[in-house]
C-alpha atoms as an extended CHARMM CRD file, in Angstrom:
* protein
*
       143  EXT
         1         1  MET       CA            -44.1870000000       27.6460000000      -29.8920000000  PROA      1               0.0000000000
         2         2  ALA       CA            -46.8660000000       25.7900000000      -28.5330000000  PROA      2               0.0000000000
         3         3  ASN       CA            -48.3520000000       27.0370000000      -24.9060000000  PROA      3               0.0000000000
         4         4  LEU       CA            -46.1700000000       25.2270000000      -21.8160000000  PROA      4               0.0000000000
         5         5  THR       CA            -47.8790000000       24.2630000000      -18.7910000000  PROA      5               0.0000000000
         6         6  ARG       CA            -45.5260000000       24.6140000000      -15.6170000000  PROA      6               0.0000000000
         7         7  ARG       CA            -45.1970000000       21.0570000000      -15.4670000000  PROA      7               0.0000000000
         8         8  GLN       CA            -44.3950000000       20.7300000000      -19.0410000000  PROA      8               0.0000000000
         9         9  TRP       CA            -42.0390000000       23.3950000000      -18.3470000000  PROA      9               0.0000000000
        10        10  LEU       CA            -40.0150000000       21.4130000000      -15.6130000000  PROA      10              0.0000000000
        11        11  LYS       CA            -40.3900000000       18.0180000000      -17.6340000000  PROA      11              0.0000000000
        12        12  VAL       CA            -38.4190000000       20.1160000000      -20.8810000000  PROA      12              0.0000000000
        13        13  GLY       CA            -36.2120000000       21.9290000000      -18.5540000000  PROA      13              0.0000000000
        14        14  LEU       CA            -34.9350000000       18.3440000000      -16.5070000000  PROA      14              0.0000000000
        15        15  ALA       CA            -34.1410000000       16.5480000000      -19.7000000000  PROA      15              0.0000000000
        16        16  VAL       CA            -32.0050000000       19.1620000000      -20.9570000000  PROA      16              0.0000000000
        17        17  GLY       CA            -30.0930000000       19.8210000000      -18.0480000000  PROA      17              0.0000000000
        18        18  GLY       CA            -29.9230000000       15.5970000000      -17.4250000000  PROA      18              0.0000000000
        19        19  MET       CA            -28.5210000000       15.5380000000      -21.2180000000  PROA      19              0.0000000000
        20        20  VAL       CA            -25.6630000000       18.6330000000      -20.4420000000  PROA      20              0.0000000000
        21        21  THR       CA            -24.3670000000       16.8730000000      -17.5650000000  PROA      21              0.0000000000
        22        22  PHE       CA            -24.1340000000       13.5600000000      -19.5030000000  PROA      22              0.0000000000
        23        23  GLY       CA            -22.2390000000       15.7320000000      -22.2830000000  PROA      23              0.0000000000
        24        24  LEU       CA            -19.9510000000       17.6910000000      -20.2040000000  PROA      24              0.0000000000
        25        25  SER       CA            -19.4060000000       14.3500000000      -17.8910000000  PROA      25              0.0000000000
        26        26  TYR       CA            -18.2840000000       12.1250000000      -21.1160000000  PROA      26              0.0000000000
        27        27  ARG       CA            -16.3420000000       14.3310000000      -22.8250000000  PROA      27              0.0000000000
        28        28  ASP       CA            -12.9630000000       13.4010000000      -22.4220000000  PROA      28              0.0000000000
        29        29  VAL       CA            -14.1190000000        9.9520000000      -23.7010000000  PROA      29              0.0000000000
        30        30  ALA       CA            -15.4250000000       11.0570000000      -26.2560000000  PROA      30              0.0000000000
        31        31  LYS       CA            -12.4870000000       12.8000000000      -27.0530000000  PROA      31              0.0000000000
        32        32  ARG       CA            -10.6750000000       10.4880000000      -26.9030000000  PROA      32              0.0000000000
        33        33  ALA       CA            -13.0600000000        8.1490000000      -29.1420000000  PROA      33              0.0000000000
        34        34  ILE       CA            -12.5130000000       10.4690000000      -31.6040000000  PROA      34              0.0000000000
        35        35  ASP       CA             -8.8080000000       10.6980000000      -31.7500000000  PROA      35              0.0000000000
        36        36  GLY       CA             -9.3000000000        7.2230000000      -31.6630000000  PROA      36              0.0000000000
        37        37  LEU       CA            -10.5380000000        6.8800000000      -34.3150000000  PROA      37              0.0000000000
        38        38  LEU       CA             -8.8370000000        9.5680000000      -36.0620000000  PROA      38              0.0000000000
        39        39  ASN       CA             -5.2160000000        8.9660000000      -35.4090000000  PROA      39              0.0000000000
        40        40  GLY       CA             -5.8270000000        5.5720000000      -33.8890000000  PROA      40              0.0000000000
        41        41  THR       CA             -4.5990000000        4.7620000000      -30.5590000000  PROA      41              0.0000000000
        42        42  SER       CA             -6.1690000000        7.4890000000      -28.7840000000  PROA      42              0.0000000000
        43        43  GLY       CA             -3.5700000000       10.2940000000      -30.3850000000  PROA      43              0.0000000000
        44        44  LYS       CA             -0.8730000000        9.2920000000      -27.6310000000  PROA      44              0.0000000000
        45        45  VAL       CA              2.4510000000        7.9070000000      -29.6210000000  PROA      45              0.0000000000
        46        46  THR       CA              3.8090000000        4.4800000000      -28.9330000000  PROA      46              0.0000000000
        47        47  ARG       CA              7.3510000000        3.2980000000      -27.5620000000  PROA      47              0.0000000000
        48        48  ASP       CA              7.5070000000        1.0870000000      -30.9340000000  PROA      48              0.0000000000
        49        49  ARG       CA              5.2240000000        1.9040000000      -34.0530000000  PROA      49              0.0000000000
        50        50  ILE       CA              5.0990000000       -3.0850000000      -34.4360000000  PROA      50              0.0000000000
        51        51  PHE       CA              5.1120000000       -3.7290000000      -30.3050000000  PROA      51              0.0000000000
        52        52  GLY       CA              3.2430000000       -1.1830000000      -29.4140000000  PROA      52              0.0000000000
        53        53  ASN       CA              3.4980000000       -0.7370000000      -25.6160000000  PROA      53              0.0000000000
        54        54  ALA       CA              4.5780000000       -3.4760000000      -24.8150000000  PROA      54              0.0000000000
        55        55  LEU       CA              6.5390000000       -4.1770000000      -21.4020000000  PROA      55              0.0000000000
        56        56  ILE       CA             10.2930000000       -5.0410000000      -22.1190000000  PROA      56              0.0000000000
        57        57  PRO       CA             11.0420000000       -8.8390000000      -22.0540000000  PROA      57              0.0000000000
        58        58  GLU       CA             12.4340000000      -10.5220000000      -18.4340000000  PROA      58              0.0000000000
        59        59  ALA       CA             15.0600000000      -12.1550000000      -20.1600000000  PROA      59              0.0000000000
        60        60  GLN       CA             16.8490000000      -13.9290000000      -24.0620000000  PROA      60              0.0000000000
        61        61  ALA       CA             16.9720000000      -17.1810000000      -23.8770000000  PROA      61              0.0000000000
        62        62  GLN       CA             18.1990000000      -17.9530000000      -27.7850000000  PROA      62              0.0000000000
        63        63  THR       CA             21.4850000000      -19.8840000000      -26.4390000000  PROA      63              0.0000000000
        64        64  HSD       CA             20.9710000000      -19.3620000000      -21.9710000000  PROA      64              0.0000000000
        65        65  TRP       CA             19.1540000000      -18.2650000000      -19.7220000000  PROA      65              0.0000000000
        66        66  GLN       CA             20.9930000000      -14.2590000000      -19.8070000000  PROA      66              0.0000000000
        67        67  GLN       CA             18.8150000000      -12.1320000000      -17.8380000000  PROA      67              0.0000000000
        68        68  ASN       CA             17.0530000000       -8.1370000000      -18.9290000000  PROA      68              0.0000000000
        69        69  PRO       CA             19.6260000000       -6.4070000000      -16.1020000000  PROA      69              0.0000000000
        70        70  GLN       CA             16.5260000000       -3.5480000000      -15.9610000000  PROA      70              0.0000000000
        71        71  GLN       CA             14.7210000000       -5.3290000000      -13.9910000000  PROA      71              0.0000000000
        72        72  THR       CA             14.7300000000       -8.2360000000      -10.7820000000  PROA      72              0.0000000000
        73        73  ILE       CA             13.1960000000      -11.4490000000      -10.6230000000  PROA      73              0.0000000000
        74        74  ALA       CA             11.7740000000      -11.9500000000       -6.8900000000  PROA      74              0.0000000000
        75        75  MET       CA             10.4180000000      -15.0960000000       -6.0270000000  PROA      75              0.0000000000
        76        76  THR       CA              7.3650000000      -15.1670000000       -4.2580000000  PROA      76              0.0000000000
        77        77  GLN       CA              3.7480000000      -16.1290000000       -2.9690000000  PROA      77              0.0000000000
        78        78  CYS       CA              0.6740000000      -14.9130000000       -3.9020000000  PROA      78              0.0000000000
        79        79  PHE       CA             -1.4620000000      -13.7130000000       -0.3660000000  PROA      79              0.0000000000
        80        80  GLY       CA             -4.7300000000      -12.8620000000       -2.7740000000  PROA      80              0.0000000000
        81        81  CYS       CA             -6.6970000000      -15.8250000000       -1.6560000000  PROA      81              0.0000000000
        82        82  TRP       CA             -6.1620000000      -18.6630000000        0.8840000000  PROA      82              0.0000000000
        83        83  THR       CA             -4.3220000000      -21.3140000000       -1.9600000000  PROA      83              0.0000000000
        84        84  GLN       CA             -1.3190000000      -19.1590000000       -1.9220000000  PROA      84              0.0000000000
        85        85  CYS       CA              0.1860000000      -19.8440000000       -5.3340000000  PROA      85              0.0000000000
        86        86  GLY       CA              4.4900000000      -19.8550000000       -6.4710000000  PROA      86              0.0000000000
        87        87  ILE       CA              4.5350000000      -16.2730000000       -8.1360000000  PROA      87              0.0000000000
        88        88  ARG       CA              6.7760000000      -14.7240000000       -9.9980000000  PROA      88              0.0000000000
        89        89  ALA       CA              6.9270000000      -11.0310000000       -9.7680000000  PROA      89              0.0000000000
        90        90  ARG       CA              8.6850000000       -8.9190000000      -12.1280000000  PROA      90              0.0000000000
        91        91  VAL       CA             10.1460000000       -5.8490000000      -10.8020000000  PROA      91              0.0000000000
        92        92  ASN       CA             12.1520000000       -2.9020000000      -12.1770000000  PROA      92              0.0000000000
        93        93  ALA       CA             15.0610000000       -0.0740000000      -11.3280000000  PROA      93              0.0000000000
        94        94  ASP       CA             12.5100000000        2.0040000000       -9.4270000000  PROA      94              0.0000000000
        95        95  GLY       CA             11.4070000000       -1.3970000000       -6.9380000000  PROA      95              0.0000000000
        96        96  LYS       CA              7.0840000000       -0.9890000000       -8.6570000000  PROA      96              0.0000000000
        97        97  VAL       CA              6.0070000000       -4.5450000000      -10.1880000000  PROA      97              0.0000000000
        98        98  ILE       CA              5.4820000000       -4.7930000000      -13.6870000000  PROA      98              0.0000000000
        99        99  ARG       CA              4.3760000000       -7.9390000000      -14.3060000000  PROA      99              0.0000000000
       100       100  ILE       CA              3.5680000000      -10.4170000000      -12.1050000000  PROA      100             0.0000000000
       101       101  ALA       CA              4.0860000000      -15.0600000000      -13.4550000000  PROA      101             0.0000000000
       102       102  GLY       CA              3.6490000000      -18.2070000000      -12.7370000000  PROA      102             0.0000000000
       103       103  ASN       CA              6.3790000000      -19.6830000000      -10.1620000000  PROA      103             0.0000000000
       104       104  PRO       CA              8.2370000000      -22.9920000000      -12.1430000000  PROA      104             0.0000000000
       105       105  TYR       CA              9.0290000000      -24.1230000000       -8.8380000000  PROA      105             0.0000000000
       106       106  HSD       CA              6.1100000000      -23.7230000000       -7.0830000000  PROA      106             0.0000000000
       107       107  PRO       CA              3.4040000000      -26.8150000000       -7.0520000000  PROA      107             0.0000000000
       108       108  LEU       CA              0.1810000000      -24.3550000000       -7.9320000000  PROA      108             0.0000000000
       109       109  SER       CA              1.4010000000      -23.3750000000      -11.0040000000  PROA      109             0.0000000000
       110       110  GLN       CA              2.5590000000      -26.1090000000      -13.1260000000  PROA      110             0.0000000000
       111       111  GLU       CA              1.6540000000      -29.5250000000      -13.3640000000  PROA      111             0.0000000000
       112       112  HSD       CA              5.3090000000      -30.8520000000      -12.8020000000  PROA      112             0.0000000000
       113       113  PRO       CA              7.6840000000      -28.1800000000      -10.9160000000  PROA      113             0.0000000000
       114       114  ILE       CA             11.1150000000      -27.8850000000      -11.2320000000  PROA      114             0.0000000000
       115       115  ASP       CA             12.7470000000      -28.5690000000       -8.8070000000  PROA      115             0.0000000000
       116       116  SER       CA             13.8890000000      -26.5470000000       -6.4250000000  PROA      116             0.0000000000
       117       117  SER       CA             18.1310000000      -27.9580000000       -6.9650000000  PROA      117             0.0000000000
       118       118  VAL       CA             17.5940000000      -26.7340000000      -10.4550000000  PROA      118             0.0000000000
       119       119  PRO       CA             19.2330000000      -24.1220000000      -10.9680000000  PROA      119             0.0000000000
       120       120  PHE       CA             17.1050000000      -20.4600000000      -11.5270000000  PROA      120             0.0000000000
       121       121  SER       CA             18.6300000000      -20.2270000000      -15.4620000000  PROA      121             0.0000000000
       122       122  GLU       CA             17.7860000000      -23.9000000000      -16.4590000000  PROA      122             0.0000000000
       123       123  ALA       CA             14.5350000000      -23.4480000000      -14.6280000000  PROA      123             0.0000000000
       124       124  MET       CA             14.1420000000      -20.3090000000      -16.5960000000  PROA      124             0.0000000000
       125       125  GLU       CA             14.9640000000      -21.5350000000      -20.0660000000  PROA      125             0.0000000000
       126       126  GLN       CA             12.9910000000      -24.6200000000      -19.6220000000  PROA      126             0.0000000000
       127       127  LEU       CA              9.8250000000      -22.2910000000      -19.9950000000  PROA      127             0.0000000000
       128       128  ALA       CA             11.5750000000      -19.7370000000      -22.0280000000  PROA      128             0.0000000000
       129       129  GLY       CA             10.2810000000      -20.5790000000      -26.1620000000  PROA      129             0.0000000000
       130       130  GLU       CA              8.5730000000      -23.1900000000      -27.4980000000  PROA      130             0.0000000000
       131       131  SER       CA              7.8180000000      -25.6330000000      -24.1940000000  PROA      131             0.0000000000
       132       132  GLY       CA              4.4330000000      -25.3520000000      -24.9370000000  PROA      132             0.0000000000
       133       133  LEU       CA              2.0360000000      -26.1200000000      -22.4760000000  PROA      133             0.0000000000
       134       134  ASP       CA              3.4030000000      -29.3030000000      -20.2920000000  PROA      134             0.0000000000
       135       135  ALA       CA              5.8920000000      -26.4950000000      -19.3770000000  PROA      135             0.0000000000
       136       136  ARG       CA              4.4380000000      -23.3670000000      -18.7750000000  PROA      136             0.0000000000
       137       137  SER       CA              3.9010000000      -21.8800000000      -15.1350000000  PROA      137             0.0000000000
       138       138  THR       CA              0.6910000000      -19.2930000000      -14.8120000000  PROA      138             0.0000000000
       139       139  ALA       CA             -0.6250000000      -17.6420000000      -12.0780000000  PROA      139             0.0000000000
       140       140  CYS       CA             -4.7040000000      -16.7630000000      -11.4040000000  PROA      140             0.0000000000
       141       141  ALA       CA             -6.6430000000      -13.8410000000      -12.8660000000  PROA      141             0.0000000000
       142       142  ARG       CA             -5.7360000000      -12.5390000000       -9.6090000000  PROA      142             0.0000000000
       143       143  GLY       CA             -2.0700000000      -13.0530000000       -9.2120000000  PROA      143             0.0000000000
């Protein structure tokens, strides 16, 4: 090996130490990436082989609105900014919010908001299926 000066030894030592530290800090990420390439989905089994870990539907609306009994829908407002848009929060049985969507009754989440006298089930039926962009109710990225 060539004669190395103290300065060169220090440079080599710092470079090797930096690479070792970098490698140790990313070992979990590298392991998951390799598992994902070899086994798919980072090696974790999904709930459904087609739909993966998608949320269960908030309701079924083939004939009429039938809400999922495992969830509650709360109409509220978003406090992410000063606008306070109307949102629809899906809450599971544990009280955890699992999804935020637009409130169809609120004028900031829909171009033509649904009148407040319309029953909840009818309002949700208008949002369901292939109603297009006109009837959808949205929330912003903060909501």
